[in-house]
Amino acid sequence: MLKKKYFLVLAVLFFFFTNAAASTASKNLLDEAKKNGISFYWDSLSNTGILEKNGQHITFRPDQNFVLLNSLKVSYVDPPVITNGVLEVTDSFLNEIDGFFDQKVSDENLKIGAIIIDPGHGGKDPGASMVHKINGKNVTVREKDVNLAVGNMLCSMLSKAYPDKRIIMTRTTDVFLTLQERTEIANSVKLKDNEAVIYISIHVNASLDKKAKGYEVWYLTPGYRRTVVDKNVNDNPQVRNLLNSMMEEEYTTESILIAKFIMDGMAAQVGTKTQSRGIKAEEWFVVKNSKMPSVLIELGFLTNYEEACCLNDKAYLQKSALGIYNGISAFVTHFELSRGFTGTK
């Protein structure tokens, strides 16, 4: 009897160590991804990897024992490790991701549920302003007026194109809102589980250099870190902080894409009337306090006479609004067709 128990214990130990060895066996993640038709993306700046297949994606980091599934759900795994420059994972990790990619894709794809349009300044705060002689008359070009005009035009275009989405203006008239009130409007939007929201802030530039001209789009400096994950998402502060960092990276990527699409849309509409000053990064209040992908658009310089004439022209503002609309529309299409995956090779 004792002999049988001895052999039973040996068998159990053999089974345990064999399975433990199998779960810790190292596999080259890049090779395994290629073998299974999984796209692999790596951001060396944030030390973050993304695996994508059939429009679904998994975000992970080396030496981290959980992954983020479709930016929505946490799954605990054996942590990937980098050995001699090679990203290695266990069979258990591979089984976990294969199981996720093999599951039936929900018909309810991630979509843009709301678009926030924020015309800067307003009421007692005119923003930048300049008096120019246009068509023989002294005309005061005020930033708050230009912002609101373009914002209302953009809102009208988006509302007609997307009756199923909420197009929200922070202001529709010449009223004053604090920066805090603007971001509170954006952050209070209620979304369904499969919905996302984006934030578009509209402004006009000014400079002591009257030759300065052109439009530009700003996104949040990648080095700045917001709190975008609620405290009730996970009880573990360390996991919550890592989740926050991963979500912030996705928001940054999405913000850059929005900025790029808007710049392309503006270029197609305004043509040679002015020039592109490119995409830039800055820690604007409304951008860094909005818990979502967000950009700030500078339509042009009202301190430049030629550009001020354009900003005082309704037809030009209509073209600017159409350029922004086309950029947002391109992003919405990209986002929804990819089920929310915005990685780039």
Short mmCIF file of C-alpha atoms in Angstrom, two decimals, residues 25-143:
data_model
loop_
_atom_site.label_atom_id
_atom_site.label_comp_id
_atom_site.label_asym_id
_atom_site.label_seq_id
_atom_site.Cartn_x
_atom_site.Cartn_y
_atom_site.Cartn_z
CA ALA A 25 8.66 27.26 -21.86
CA SER A 26 9.86 30.29 -23.82
CA LYS A 27 8.53 31.04 -27.30
CA ASN A 28 9.45 33.93 -29.58
CA LEU A 29 6.28 36.05 -29.62
CA LEU A 30 7.05 37.63 -33.00
CA ASP A 31 7.51 34.21 -34.63
CA GLU A 32 4.35 32.82 -33.02
CA ALA A 33 2.35 35.89 -34.09
CA LYS A 34 3.45 35.51 -37.72
CA LYS A 35 2.63 31.80 -37.64
CA ASN A 36 -0.93 32.50 -36.45
CA GLY A 37 -1.69 35.52 -38.67
CA ILE A 38 -1.50 38.01 -35.81
CA SER A 39 -0.21 41.52 -36.54
CA PHE A 40 2.43 42.73 -34.09
CA TYR A 41 3.12 46.39 -33.27
CA TRP A 42 5.74 47.77 -30.91
CA ASP A 43 6.16 51.27 -29.45
CA SER A 44 9.73 51.57 -28.16
CA LEU A 45 9.02 54.91 -26.44
CA SER A 46 6.27 53.56 -24.18
CA ASN A 47 7.65 50.00 -24.13
CA THR A 48 4.20 48.76 -25.15
CA GLY A 49 3.20 46.02 -27.58
CA ILE A 50 -0.08 45.46 -29.43
CA LEU A 51 -1.30 42.23 -31.01
CA GLU A 52 -4.11 42.56 -33.58
CA LYS A 53 -6.25 40.08 -35.48
CA ASN A 54 -9.70 40.37 -37.07
CA GLY A 55 -10.10 43.92 -35.77
CA GLN A 56 -9.54 42.89 -32.14
CA HIS A 57 -6.44 43.87 -30.21
CA ILE A 58 -4.45 43.05 -27.08
CA THR A 59 -2.19 45.62 -25.41
CA PHE A 60 0.66 44.39 -23.19
CA ARG A 61 3.99 45.31 -21.64
CA PRO A 62 7.02 43.14 -20.83
CA ASP A 63 7.26 41.87 -17.22
CA GLN A 64 3.60 42.76 -16.65
CA ASN A 65 1.22 39.97 -15.62
CA PHE A 66 -1.92 41.24 -17.33
CA VAL A 67 -3.04 42.40 -20.78
CA LEU A 68 -5.75 44.79 -21.93
CA LEU A 69 -8.31 43.25 -24.31
CA ASN A 70 -9.83 45.70 -26.84
CA SER A 71 -9.09 48.55 -24.39
CA LEU A 72 -11.99 47.30 -22.26
CA LYS A 73 -11.15 44.17 -20.26
CA VAL A 74 -8.19 43.00 -18.15
CA SER A 75 -6.92 39.44 -18.42
CA TYR A 76 -4.15 38.03 -16.19
CA VAL A 77 -1.34 36.15 -17.99
CA ASP A 78 2.21 34.93 -17.60
CA PRO A 79 4.26 38.12 -18.12
CA PRO A 80 6.17 38.38 -21.41
CA VAL A 81 9.92 38.86 -20.94
CA ILE A 82 12.69 40.26 -23.12
CA THR A 83 15.70 37.94 -23.26
CA ASN A 84 18.74 38.94 -25.34
CA GLY A 85 16.57 41.35 -27.32
CA VAL A 86 13.89 38.71 -28.03
CA LEU A 87 10.34 39.06 -26.67
CA GLU A 88 9.48 35.68 -25.18
CA VAL A 89 6.19 34.31 -23.84
CA THR A 90 4.92 31.04 -22.38
CA ASP A 91 2.51 28.55 -23.94
CA SER A 92 -0.02 29.71 -21.38
CA PHE A 93 0.26 33.27 -22.70
CA LEU A 94 -0.14 32.06 -26.29
CA ASN A 95 -3.19 29.95 -25.35
CA GLU A 96 -4.76 32.97 -23.70
CA ILE A 97 -4.39 35.23 -26.74
CA ASP A 98 -5.40 32.47 -29.18
CA GLY A 99 -8.57 31.90 -27.16
CA PHE A 100 -9.36 35.60 -27.27
CA PHE A 101 -8.79 35.97 -31.02
CA ASP A 102 -10.72 32.76 -31.77
CA GLN A 103 -13.87 33.87 -29.98
CA LYS A 104 -16.80 35.17 -32.01
CA VAL A 105 -16.56 38.90 -32.64
CA SER A 106 -19.49 40.84 -31.22
CA ASP A 107 -21.81 42.53 -33.68
CA GLU A 108 -21.65 45.61 -31.45
CA ASN A 109 -18.33 47.02 -32.60
CA LEU A 110 -16.67 49.85 -30.74
CA LYS A 111 -17.89 53.13 -32.24
CA ILE A 112 -17.74 56.87 -31.70
CA GLY A 113 -20.83 57.61 -29.63
CA ALA A 114 -20.28 61.33 -29.08
CA ILE A 115 -18.24 64.20 -30.51
CA ILE A 116 -17.61 67.27 -28.33
CA ILE A 117 -17.11 70.56 -30.17
CA ASP A 118 -15.67 73.32 -27.99
CA PRO A 119 -15.54 76.82 -29.55
CA GLY A 120 -12.93 78.58 -27.42
CA HIS A 121 -13.54 81.78 -25.40
CA GLY A 122 -16.91 83.58 -25.48
CA GLY A 123 -18.91 86.21 -23.58
CA LYS A 124 -16.66 88.47 -21.49
CA ASP A 125 -13.62 86.58 -22.83
CA PRO A 126 -13.12 87.59 -26.49
CA GLY A 127 -9.81 85.76 -26.88
CA ALA A 128 -7.48 87.40 -29.38
CA SER A 129 -8.80 90.35 -31.39
CA MET A 130 -7.49 92.76 -33.99
CA VAL A 131 -8.86 95.71 -35.94
CA HIS A 132 -8.22 95.64 -39.69
CA LYS A 133 -9.41 97.79 -42.55
CA ILE A 134 -11.33 95.34 -44.75
CA ASN A 135 -13.14 96.61 -47.86
CA GLY A 136 -12.65 100.20 -46.70
CA LYS A 137 -14.15 99.62 -43.22
CA ASN A 138 -12.55 99.11 -39.84
CA VAL A 139 -13.46 95.58 -38.79
CA THR A 140 -12.69 94.00 -35.43
CA VAL A 141 -11.93 90.32 -35.93
CA ARG A 142 -12.58 88.53 -32.62
CA GLU A 143 -11.43 85.02 -31.87
#
